Short mmCIF file of C-alpha atoms and ligand atoms in Angstrom, two decimals:
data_model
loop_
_atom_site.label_atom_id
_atom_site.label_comp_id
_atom_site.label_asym_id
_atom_site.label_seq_id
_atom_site.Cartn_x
_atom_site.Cartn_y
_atom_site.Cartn_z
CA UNK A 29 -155.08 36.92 -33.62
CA UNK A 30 -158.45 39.17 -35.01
CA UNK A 31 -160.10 39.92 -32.41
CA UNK A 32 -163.91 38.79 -32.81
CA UNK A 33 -166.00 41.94 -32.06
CA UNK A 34 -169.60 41.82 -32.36
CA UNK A 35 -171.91 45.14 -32.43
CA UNK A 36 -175.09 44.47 -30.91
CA UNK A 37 -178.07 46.29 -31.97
CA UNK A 38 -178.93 48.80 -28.97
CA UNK A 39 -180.70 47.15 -25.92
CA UNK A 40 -183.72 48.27 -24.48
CA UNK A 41 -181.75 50.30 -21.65
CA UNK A 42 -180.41 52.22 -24.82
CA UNK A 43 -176.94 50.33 -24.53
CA UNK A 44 -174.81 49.51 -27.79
CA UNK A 45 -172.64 46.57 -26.40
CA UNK A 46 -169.72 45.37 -27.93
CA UNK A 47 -168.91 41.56 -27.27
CA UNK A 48 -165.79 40.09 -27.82
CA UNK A 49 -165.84 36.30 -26.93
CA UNK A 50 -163.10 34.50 -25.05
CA UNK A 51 -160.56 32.92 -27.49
CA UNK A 52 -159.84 31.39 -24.75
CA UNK A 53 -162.79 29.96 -22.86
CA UNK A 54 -163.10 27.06 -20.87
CA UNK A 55 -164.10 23.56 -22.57
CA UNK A 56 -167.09 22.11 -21.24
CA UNK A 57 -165.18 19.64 -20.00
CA UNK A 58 -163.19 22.11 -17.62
CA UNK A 59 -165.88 24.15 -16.47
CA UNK A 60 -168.19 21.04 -15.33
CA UNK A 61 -165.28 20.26 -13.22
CA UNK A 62 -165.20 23.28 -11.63
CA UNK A 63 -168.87 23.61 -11.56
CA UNK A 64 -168.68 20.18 -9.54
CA UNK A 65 -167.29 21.77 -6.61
CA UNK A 66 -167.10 25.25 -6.68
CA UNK A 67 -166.32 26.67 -3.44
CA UNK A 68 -166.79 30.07 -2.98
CA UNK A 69 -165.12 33.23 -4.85
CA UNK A 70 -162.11 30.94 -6.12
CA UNK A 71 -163.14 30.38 -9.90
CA UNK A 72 -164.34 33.51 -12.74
CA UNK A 73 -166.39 32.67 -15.91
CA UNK A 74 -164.94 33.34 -19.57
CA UNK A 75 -166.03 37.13 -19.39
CA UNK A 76 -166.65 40.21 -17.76
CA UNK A 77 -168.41 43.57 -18.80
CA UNK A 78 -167.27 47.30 -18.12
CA UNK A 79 -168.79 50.48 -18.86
CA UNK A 80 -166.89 53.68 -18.33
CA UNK A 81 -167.93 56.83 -17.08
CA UNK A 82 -166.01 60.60 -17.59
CA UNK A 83 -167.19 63.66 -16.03
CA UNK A 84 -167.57 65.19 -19.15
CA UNK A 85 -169.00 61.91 -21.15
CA UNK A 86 -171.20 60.18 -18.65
CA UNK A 87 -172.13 56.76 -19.36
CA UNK A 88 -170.39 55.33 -22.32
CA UNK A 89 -168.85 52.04 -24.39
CA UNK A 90 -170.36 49.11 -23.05
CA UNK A 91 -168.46 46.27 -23.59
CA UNK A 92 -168.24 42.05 -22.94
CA UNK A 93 -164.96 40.92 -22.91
CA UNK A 94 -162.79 38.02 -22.08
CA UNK A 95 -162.36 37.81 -18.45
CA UNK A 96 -158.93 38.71 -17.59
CA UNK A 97 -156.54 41.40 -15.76
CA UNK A 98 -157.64 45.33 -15.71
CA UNK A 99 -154.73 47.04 -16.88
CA UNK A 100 -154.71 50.44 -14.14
CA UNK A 101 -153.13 53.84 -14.06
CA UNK A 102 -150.83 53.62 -10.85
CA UNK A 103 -152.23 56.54 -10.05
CA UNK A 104 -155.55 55.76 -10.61
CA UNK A 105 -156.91 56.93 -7.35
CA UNK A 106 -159.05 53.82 -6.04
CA UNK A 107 -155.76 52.27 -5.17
CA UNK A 108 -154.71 55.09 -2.47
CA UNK A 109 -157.92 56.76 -1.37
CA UNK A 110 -160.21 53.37 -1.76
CA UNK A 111 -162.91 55.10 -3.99
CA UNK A 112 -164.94 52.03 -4.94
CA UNK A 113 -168.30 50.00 -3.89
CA UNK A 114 -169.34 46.67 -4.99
CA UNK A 115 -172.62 44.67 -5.01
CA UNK A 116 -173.26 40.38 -4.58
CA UNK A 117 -176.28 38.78 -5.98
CA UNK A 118 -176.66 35.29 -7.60
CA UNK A 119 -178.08 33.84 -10.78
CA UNK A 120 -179.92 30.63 -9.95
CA UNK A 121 -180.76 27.94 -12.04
CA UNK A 122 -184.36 26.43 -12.10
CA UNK A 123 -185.39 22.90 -13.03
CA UNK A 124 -186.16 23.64 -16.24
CA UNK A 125 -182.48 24.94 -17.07
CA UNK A 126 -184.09 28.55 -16.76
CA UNK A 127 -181.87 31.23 -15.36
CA UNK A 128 -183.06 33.53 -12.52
CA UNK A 129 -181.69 36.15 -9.99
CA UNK A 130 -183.68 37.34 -6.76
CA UNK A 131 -184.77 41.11 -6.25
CA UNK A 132 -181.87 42.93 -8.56
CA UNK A 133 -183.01 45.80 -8.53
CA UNK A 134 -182.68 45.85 -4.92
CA UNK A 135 -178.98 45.73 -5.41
CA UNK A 136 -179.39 48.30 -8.24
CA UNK A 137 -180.71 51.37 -5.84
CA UNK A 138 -178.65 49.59 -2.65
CA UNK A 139 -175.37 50.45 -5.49
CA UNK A 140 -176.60 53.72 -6.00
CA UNK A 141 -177.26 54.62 -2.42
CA UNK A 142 -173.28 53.37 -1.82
CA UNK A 143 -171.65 55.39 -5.01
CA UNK A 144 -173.75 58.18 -3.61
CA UNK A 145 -171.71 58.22 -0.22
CA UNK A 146 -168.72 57.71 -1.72
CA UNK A 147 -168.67 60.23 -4.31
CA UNK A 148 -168.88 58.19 -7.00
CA UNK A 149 -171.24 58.38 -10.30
CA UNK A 150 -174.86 56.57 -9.90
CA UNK A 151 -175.29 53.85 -12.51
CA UNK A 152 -178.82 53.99 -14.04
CA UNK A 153 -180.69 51.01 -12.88
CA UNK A 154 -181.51 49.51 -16.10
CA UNK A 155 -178.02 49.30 -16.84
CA UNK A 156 -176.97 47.53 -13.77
CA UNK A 157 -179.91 45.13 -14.89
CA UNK A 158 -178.64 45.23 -18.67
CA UNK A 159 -175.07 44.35 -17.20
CA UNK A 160 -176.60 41.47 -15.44
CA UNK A 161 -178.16 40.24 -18.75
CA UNK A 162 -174.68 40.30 -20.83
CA UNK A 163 -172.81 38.81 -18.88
CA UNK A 164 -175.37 35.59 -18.58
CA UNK A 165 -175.46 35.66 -22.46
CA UNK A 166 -172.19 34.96 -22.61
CA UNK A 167 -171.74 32.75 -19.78
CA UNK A 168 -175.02 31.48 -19.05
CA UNK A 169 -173.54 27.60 -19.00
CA UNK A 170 -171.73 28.84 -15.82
CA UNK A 171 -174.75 28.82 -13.76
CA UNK A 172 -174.28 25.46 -12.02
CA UNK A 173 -177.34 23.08 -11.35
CA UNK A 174 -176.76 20.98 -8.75
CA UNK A 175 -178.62 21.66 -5.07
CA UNK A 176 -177.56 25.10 -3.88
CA UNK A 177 -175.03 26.33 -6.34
CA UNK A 178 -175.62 29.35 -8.12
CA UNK A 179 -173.36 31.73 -10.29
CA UNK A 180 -172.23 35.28 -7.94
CA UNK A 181 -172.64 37.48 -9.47
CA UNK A 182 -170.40 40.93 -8.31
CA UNK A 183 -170.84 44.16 -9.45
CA UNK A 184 -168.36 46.55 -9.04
CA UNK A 185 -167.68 50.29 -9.53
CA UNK A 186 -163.86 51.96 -8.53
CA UNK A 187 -162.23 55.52 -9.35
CA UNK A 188 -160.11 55.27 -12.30
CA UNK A 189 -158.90 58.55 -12.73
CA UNK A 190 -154.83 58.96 -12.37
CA UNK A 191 -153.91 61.63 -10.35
CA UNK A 192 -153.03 62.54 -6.15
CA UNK A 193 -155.25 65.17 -5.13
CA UNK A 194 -158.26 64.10 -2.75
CA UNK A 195 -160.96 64.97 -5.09
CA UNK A 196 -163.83 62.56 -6.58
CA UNK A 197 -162.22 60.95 -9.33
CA UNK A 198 -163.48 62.37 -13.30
CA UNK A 199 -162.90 58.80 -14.60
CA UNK A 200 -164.63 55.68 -12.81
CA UNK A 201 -165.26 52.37 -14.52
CA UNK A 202 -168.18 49.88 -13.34
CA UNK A 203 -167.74 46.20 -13.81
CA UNK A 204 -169.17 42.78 -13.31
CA UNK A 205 -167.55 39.67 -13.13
CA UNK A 206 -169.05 36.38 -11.79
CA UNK A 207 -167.85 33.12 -9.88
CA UNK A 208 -169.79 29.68 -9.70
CA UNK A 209 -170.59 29.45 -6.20
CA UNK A 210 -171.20 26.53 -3.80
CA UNK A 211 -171.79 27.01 0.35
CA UNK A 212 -169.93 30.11 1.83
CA UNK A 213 -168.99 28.20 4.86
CA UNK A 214 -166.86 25.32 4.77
CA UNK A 215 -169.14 23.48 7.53
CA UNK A 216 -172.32 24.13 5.21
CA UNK A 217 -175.55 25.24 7.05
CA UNK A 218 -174.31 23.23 10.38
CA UNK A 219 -173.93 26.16 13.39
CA UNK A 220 -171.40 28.85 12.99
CA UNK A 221 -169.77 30.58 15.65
CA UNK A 222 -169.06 34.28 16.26
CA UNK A 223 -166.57 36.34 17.87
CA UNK A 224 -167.37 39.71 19.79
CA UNK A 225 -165.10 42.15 18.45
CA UNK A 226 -164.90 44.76 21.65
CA UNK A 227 -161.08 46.31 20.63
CA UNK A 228 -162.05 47.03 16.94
CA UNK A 229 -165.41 48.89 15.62
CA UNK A 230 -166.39 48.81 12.05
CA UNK A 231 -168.38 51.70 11.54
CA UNK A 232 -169.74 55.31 12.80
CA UNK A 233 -171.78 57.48 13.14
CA UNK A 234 -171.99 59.95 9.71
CA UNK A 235 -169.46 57.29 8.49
CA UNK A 236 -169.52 54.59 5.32
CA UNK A 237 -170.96 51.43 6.92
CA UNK A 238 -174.62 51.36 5.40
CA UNK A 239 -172.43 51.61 2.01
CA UNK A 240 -170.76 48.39 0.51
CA UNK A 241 -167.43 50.19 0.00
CA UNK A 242 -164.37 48.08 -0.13
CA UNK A 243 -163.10 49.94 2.76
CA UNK A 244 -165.25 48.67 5.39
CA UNK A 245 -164.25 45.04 4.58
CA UNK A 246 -160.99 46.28 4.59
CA UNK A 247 -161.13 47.35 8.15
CA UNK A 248 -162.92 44.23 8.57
CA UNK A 249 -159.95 41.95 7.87
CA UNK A 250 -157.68 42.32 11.58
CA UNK A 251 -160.78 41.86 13.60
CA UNK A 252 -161.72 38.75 11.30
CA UNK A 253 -157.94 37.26 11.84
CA UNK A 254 -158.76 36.96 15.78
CA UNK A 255 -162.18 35.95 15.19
CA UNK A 256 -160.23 32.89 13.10
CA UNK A 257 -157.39 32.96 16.09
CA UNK A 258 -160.22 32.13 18.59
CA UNK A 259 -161.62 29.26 16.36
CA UNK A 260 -164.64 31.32 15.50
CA UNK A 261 -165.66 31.49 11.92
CA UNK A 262 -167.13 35.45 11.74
CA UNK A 263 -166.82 38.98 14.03
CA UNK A 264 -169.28 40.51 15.51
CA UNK A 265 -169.18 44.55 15.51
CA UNK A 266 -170.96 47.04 18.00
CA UNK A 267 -172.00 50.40 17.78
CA UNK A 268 -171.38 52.58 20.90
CA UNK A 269 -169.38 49.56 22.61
CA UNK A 270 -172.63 47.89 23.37
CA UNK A 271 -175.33 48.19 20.33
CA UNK A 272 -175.51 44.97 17.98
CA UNK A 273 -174.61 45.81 14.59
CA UNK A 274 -173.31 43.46 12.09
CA UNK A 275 -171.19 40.62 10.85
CA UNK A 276 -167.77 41.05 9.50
CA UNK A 277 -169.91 39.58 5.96
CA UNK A 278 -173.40 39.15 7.14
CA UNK A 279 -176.38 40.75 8.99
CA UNK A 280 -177.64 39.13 12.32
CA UNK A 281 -181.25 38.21 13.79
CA UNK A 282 -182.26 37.10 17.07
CA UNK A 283 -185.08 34.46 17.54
CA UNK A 284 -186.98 35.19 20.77
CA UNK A 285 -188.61 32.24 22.66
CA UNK A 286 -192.39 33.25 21.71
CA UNK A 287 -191.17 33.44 17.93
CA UNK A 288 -190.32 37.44 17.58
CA UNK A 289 -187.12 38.06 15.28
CA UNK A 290 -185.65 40.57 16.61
CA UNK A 291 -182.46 42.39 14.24
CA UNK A 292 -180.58 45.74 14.67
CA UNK A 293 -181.79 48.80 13.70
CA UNK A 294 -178.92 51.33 12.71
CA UNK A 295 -177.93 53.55 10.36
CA UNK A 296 -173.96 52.51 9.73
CA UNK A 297 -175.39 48.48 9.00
CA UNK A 298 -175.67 47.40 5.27
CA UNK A 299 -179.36 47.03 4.51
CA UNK A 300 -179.36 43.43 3.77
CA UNK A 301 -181.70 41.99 1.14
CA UNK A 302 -181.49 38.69 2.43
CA UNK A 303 -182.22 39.97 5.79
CA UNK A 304 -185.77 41.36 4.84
CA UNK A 305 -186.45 38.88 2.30
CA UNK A 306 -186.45 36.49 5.42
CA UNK A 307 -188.08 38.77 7.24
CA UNK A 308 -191.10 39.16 4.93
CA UNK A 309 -190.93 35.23 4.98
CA UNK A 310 -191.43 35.21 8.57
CA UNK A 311 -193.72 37.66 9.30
CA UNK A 312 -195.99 36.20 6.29
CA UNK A 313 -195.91 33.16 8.62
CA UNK A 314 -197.31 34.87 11.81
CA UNK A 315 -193.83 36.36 13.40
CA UNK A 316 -193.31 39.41 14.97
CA UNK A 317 -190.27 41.11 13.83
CA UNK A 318 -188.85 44.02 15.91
CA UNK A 319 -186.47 45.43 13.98
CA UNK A 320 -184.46 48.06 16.74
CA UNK A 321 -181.63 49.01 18.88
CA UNK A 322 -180.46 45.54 20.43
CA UNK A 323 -177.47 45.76 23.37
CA UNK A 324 -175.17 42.92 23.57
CA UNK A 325 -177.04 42.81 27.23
CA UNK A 326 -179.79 41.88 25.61
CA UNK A 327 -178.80 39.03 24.36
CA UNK A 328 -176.64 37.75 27.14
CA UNK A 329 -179.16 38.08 29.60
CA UNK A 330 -182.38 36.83 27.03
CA UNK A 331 -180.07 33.61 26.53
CA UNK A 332 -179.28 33.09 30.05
CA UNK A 333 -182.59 33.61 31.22
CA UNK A 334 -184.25 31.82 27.83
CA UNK A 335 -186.05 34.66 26.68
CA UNK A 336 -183.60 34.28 23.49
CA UNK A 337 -183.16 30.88 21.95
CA UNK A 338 -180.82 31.45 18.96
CA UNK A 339 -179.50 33.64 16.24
CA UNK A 340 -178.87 33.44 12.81
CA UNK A 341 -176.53 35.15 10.46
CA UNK A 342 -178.03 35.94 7.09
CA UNK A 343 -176.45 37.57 3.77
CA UNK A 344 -176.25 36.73 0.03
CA UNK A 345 -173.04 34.48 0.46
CA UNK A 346 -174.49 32.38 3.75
CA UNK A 347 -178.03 32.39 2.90
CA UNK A 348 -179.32 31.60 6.60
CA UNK A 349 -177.01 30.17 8.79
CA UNK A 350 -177.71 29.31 12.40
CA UNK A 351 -175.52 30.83 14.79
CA UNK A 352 -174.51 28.09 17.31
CA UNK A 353 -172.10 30.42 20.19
CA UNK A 354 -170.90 33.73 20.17
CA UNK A 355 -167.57 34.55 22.07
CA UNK A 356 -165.71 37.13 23.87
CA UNK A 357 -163.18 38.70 25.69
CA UNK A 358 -165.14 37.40 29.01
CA UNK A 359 -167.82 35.85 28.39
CA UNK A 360 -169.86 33.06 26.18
CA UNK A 361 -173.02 32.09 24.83
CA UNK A 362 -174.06 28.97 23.84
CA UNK A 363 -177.56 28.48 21.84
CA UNK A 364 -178.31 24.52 21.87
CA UNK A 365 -181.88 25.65 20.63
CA UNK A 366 -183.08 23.27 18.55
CA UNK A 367 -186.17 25.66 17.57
CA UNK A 368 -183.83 28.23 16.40
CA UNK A 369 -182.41 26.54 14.22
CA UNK A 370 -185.35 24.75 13.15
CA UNK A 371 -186.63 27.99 12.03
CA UNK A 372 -182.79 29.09 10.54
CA UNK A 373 -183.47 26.04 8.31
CA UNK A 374 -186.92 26.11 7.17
CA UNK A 375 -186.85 30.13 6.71
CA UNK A 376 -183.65 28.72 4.52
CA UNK A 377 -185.66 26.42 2.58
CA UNK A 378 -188.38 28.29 2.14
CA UNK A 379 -186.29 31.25 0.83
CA UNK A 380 -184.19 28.70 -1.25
CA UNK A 381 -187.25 27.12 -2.61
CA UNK A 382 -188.74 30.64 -4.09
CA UNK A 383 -184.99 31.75 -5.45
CA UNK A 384 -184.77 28.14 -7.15
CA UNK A 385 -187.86 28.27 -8.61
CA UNK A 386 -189.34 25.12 -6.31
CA UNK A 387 -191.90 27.66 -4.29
CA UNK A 388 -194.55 30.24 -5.52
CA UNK A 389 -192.49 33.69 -6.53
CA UNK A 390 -195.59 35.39 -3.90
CA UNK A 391 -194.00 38.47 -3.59
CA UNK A 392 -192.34 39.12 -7.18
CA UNK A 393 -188.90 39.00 -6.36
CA UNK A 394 -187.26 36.80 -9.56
CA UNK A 395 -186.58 38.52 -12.25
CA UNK A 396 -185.23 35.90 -15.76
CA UNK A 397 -181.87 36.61 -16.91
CA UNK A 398 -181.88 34.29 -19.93
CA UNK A 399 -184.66 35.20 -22.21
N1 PLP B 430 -173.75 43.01 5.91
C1 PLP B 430 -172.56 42.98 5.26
C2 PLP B 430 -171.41 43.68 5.86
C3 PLP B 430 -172.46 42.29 4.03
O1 PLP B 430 -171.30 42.25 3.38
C4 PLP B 430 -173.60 41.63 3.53
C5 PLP B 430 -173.52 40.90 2.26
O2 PLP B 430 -173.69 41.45 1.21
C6 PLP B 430 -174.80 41.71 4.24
C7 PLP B 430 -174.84 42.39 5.43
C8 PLP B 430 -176.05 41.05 3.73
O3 PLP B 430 -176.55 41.72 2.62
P1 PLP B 430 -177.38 40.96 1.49
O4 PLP B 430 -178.36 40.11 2.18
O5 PLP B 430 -178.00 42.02 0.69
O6 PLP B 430 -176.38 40.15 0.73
C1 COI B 431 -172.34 38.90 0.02
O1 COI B 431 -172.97 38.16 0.76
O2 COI B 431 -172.69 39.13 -1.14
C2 COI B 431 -171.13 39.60 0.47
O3 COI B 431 -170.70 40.50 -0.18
C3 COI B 431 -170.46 39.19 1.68
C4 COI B 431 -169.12 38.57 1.52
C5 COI B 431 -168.88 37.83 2.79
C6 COI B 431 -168.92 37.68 0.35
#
């Protein structure tokens, strides 16, 4: 079959790309069937971009192409020393039919800071933007419409190079694929509940967790498994055996009974945009937000004595999502608080609203994909 390829003229990153369309794309017919119920992660649009990067060549060919298997070196060293970090952000579609995504460049420097610690080459900012923009050119019609769907959109970067020696790799290739997505948990925004991981830790000090490297899910995965044996839905990680960190997915806030948000402060946590894009919602609405060292103390004791009235998880996938009990090894606690998760919800909707184009963009954080 002759293969299609068009030559754009350059973009105004400075990027040549090459598209070659999907022979092979889904009818319309298929892909509003899929874009009826999406879940989440399970289904890929027509294409995906890559650009390459060599030691000695830097950034180069930029290219759209059909969505489909990456054809690796067995050598190529991501797959035995995990070199590799990934972003998630979503395209949104607004009323209109307009296509959005929230704060990208965010995500730009947050994929910079993590291909930093792991050694691997910083992609330029307007190209992670640029990326973002091809790939909704293509497969804009995958951005589904109906009441919080969106497209995910996940950016990736891995070592290519073939070889066995513990060395950053010469070769690394970034790419960005992107899967209609509908709510992360199968319950919706209704309570989830948490298991205390005290046997497994996810991160250190000096270590990778403030990076989004594949490695830290990874370790992730056994902790997650009991979390799913005790009929919990996420795991909950400490620092030091006592210091709230992080979900397994997710970043975690504390709602104390005078209002204050309280969420951990730490230096092996991923820096969540979601996080301190609710944040900024609530302290634009009068909250305090203390944003420090919290023990897992802290919160037993503020919920027992009803200092603490709820928790919510928060994170690109989840949105908000009210946390209704967290479990351990020996103990339990329960958060019935109807505030809490009043606030869960309406920091939600309000958060929602702006990345859907319903409420006033106040702080600048949508950029248009689409025109
Ligand atoms: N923490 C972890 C471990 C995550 O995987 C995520 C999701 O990306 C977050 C926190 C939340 O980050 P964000 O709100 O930027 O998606
Ligand atoms: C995201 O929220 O983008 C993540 O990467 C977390 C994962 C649970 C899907």
């Amino acid at each position: 079959m002759a293969i299609d390829l068009q030559l754009q003229a350059p973009t105004t990153a400075g990027l040549t790309w090459a598209v070659t369309p999907n022979p092979e794309a889904k009818s319309e017919a298929e892909r509003d069937e899929i874009l009826a119920a999406p879940g989440f992660g399970k289904h890929f649009t027509d294409h995906m971009v890559d650009i390459c990067w060599s030691e000695k060549g830097g950034w180069h060919r930029p290219r759209v192409s059909p969505y489909g298997p990456i054809q690796l070196d067995p050598a190529a060293a991501v797959l035995h020393y995990g070199q590799e970090v990934f972003e998630g952000l979503k395209a949104y579609r607004h009323a209109d039919g307009s296509i959005w995504t929230f704060r990208p460049y965010e995500n730009a420097a947050r994929i910079q800071r993590s291909a930093y610690r792991m050694a691997l080459p910083e992609l330029p900012v307007d190209y992670f933007i640029d990326s973002l923009r091809q790939l909704i050119a293509v497969d804009g019609g995958w951005v589904p419409s109906a009441p919080e769907t969106s497209l995910y959109l996940r950016p990736f970067l891995f070592a290519k190079e073939a070889f066995l020696g513990v060395r950053p790799a010469a070769k690394v290739a970034y790419y960005l694929i992107a899967s209609p997505a509908g709510a992360y948990f199968h319950g919706g925004i209704a309570p989830v509940s948490i298991w205390l991981s005290t046997t497994w830790s996810r991160a250190g000090k000096g270590g990778t967790g403030a990076a989004k490297t594949g490695g830290n899910y990874a370790s992730s995965l056994l902790p997650q498994s009991e979390a799913y044996a005790k009929g919990c839905d996420q795991v909950l990680f400490l620092d030091e055996g006592k210091y709230l960190e992080e979900l397994g997915g997710m970043n975690v806030i504390l709602v104390k009974k005078d209002g204050t948000l309280v969420t951990p402060e730490s230096d092996s946590i991923l820096e969540g945009i979601t996080r301190d894009s609710i944040l900024t919602l609530a302290k634009d609405r009068g909250h305090d937000v203390e944003h420090r060292k919290v023990t897992i103390d802290e919160w037993r004791e503020g919920a027992a004595s009803g200092d603490i009235v709820g928790a919510f998880a928060c994170g690109t996938a989840a949105v908000v999502t009210p946390i209704g009990r967290l479990l351990a090894e020996d103990f339990e606690i329960v958060h019935h608080g109807d505030a809490a998760a009043e606030l869960a919800l309406s920091l939600r909707e309000e958060l929602t609203g702006i990345q859907y184009g319903r409420v006033e963009d106040r702080h600048g954080w949508l950029l248009r994909l689409d025109a």
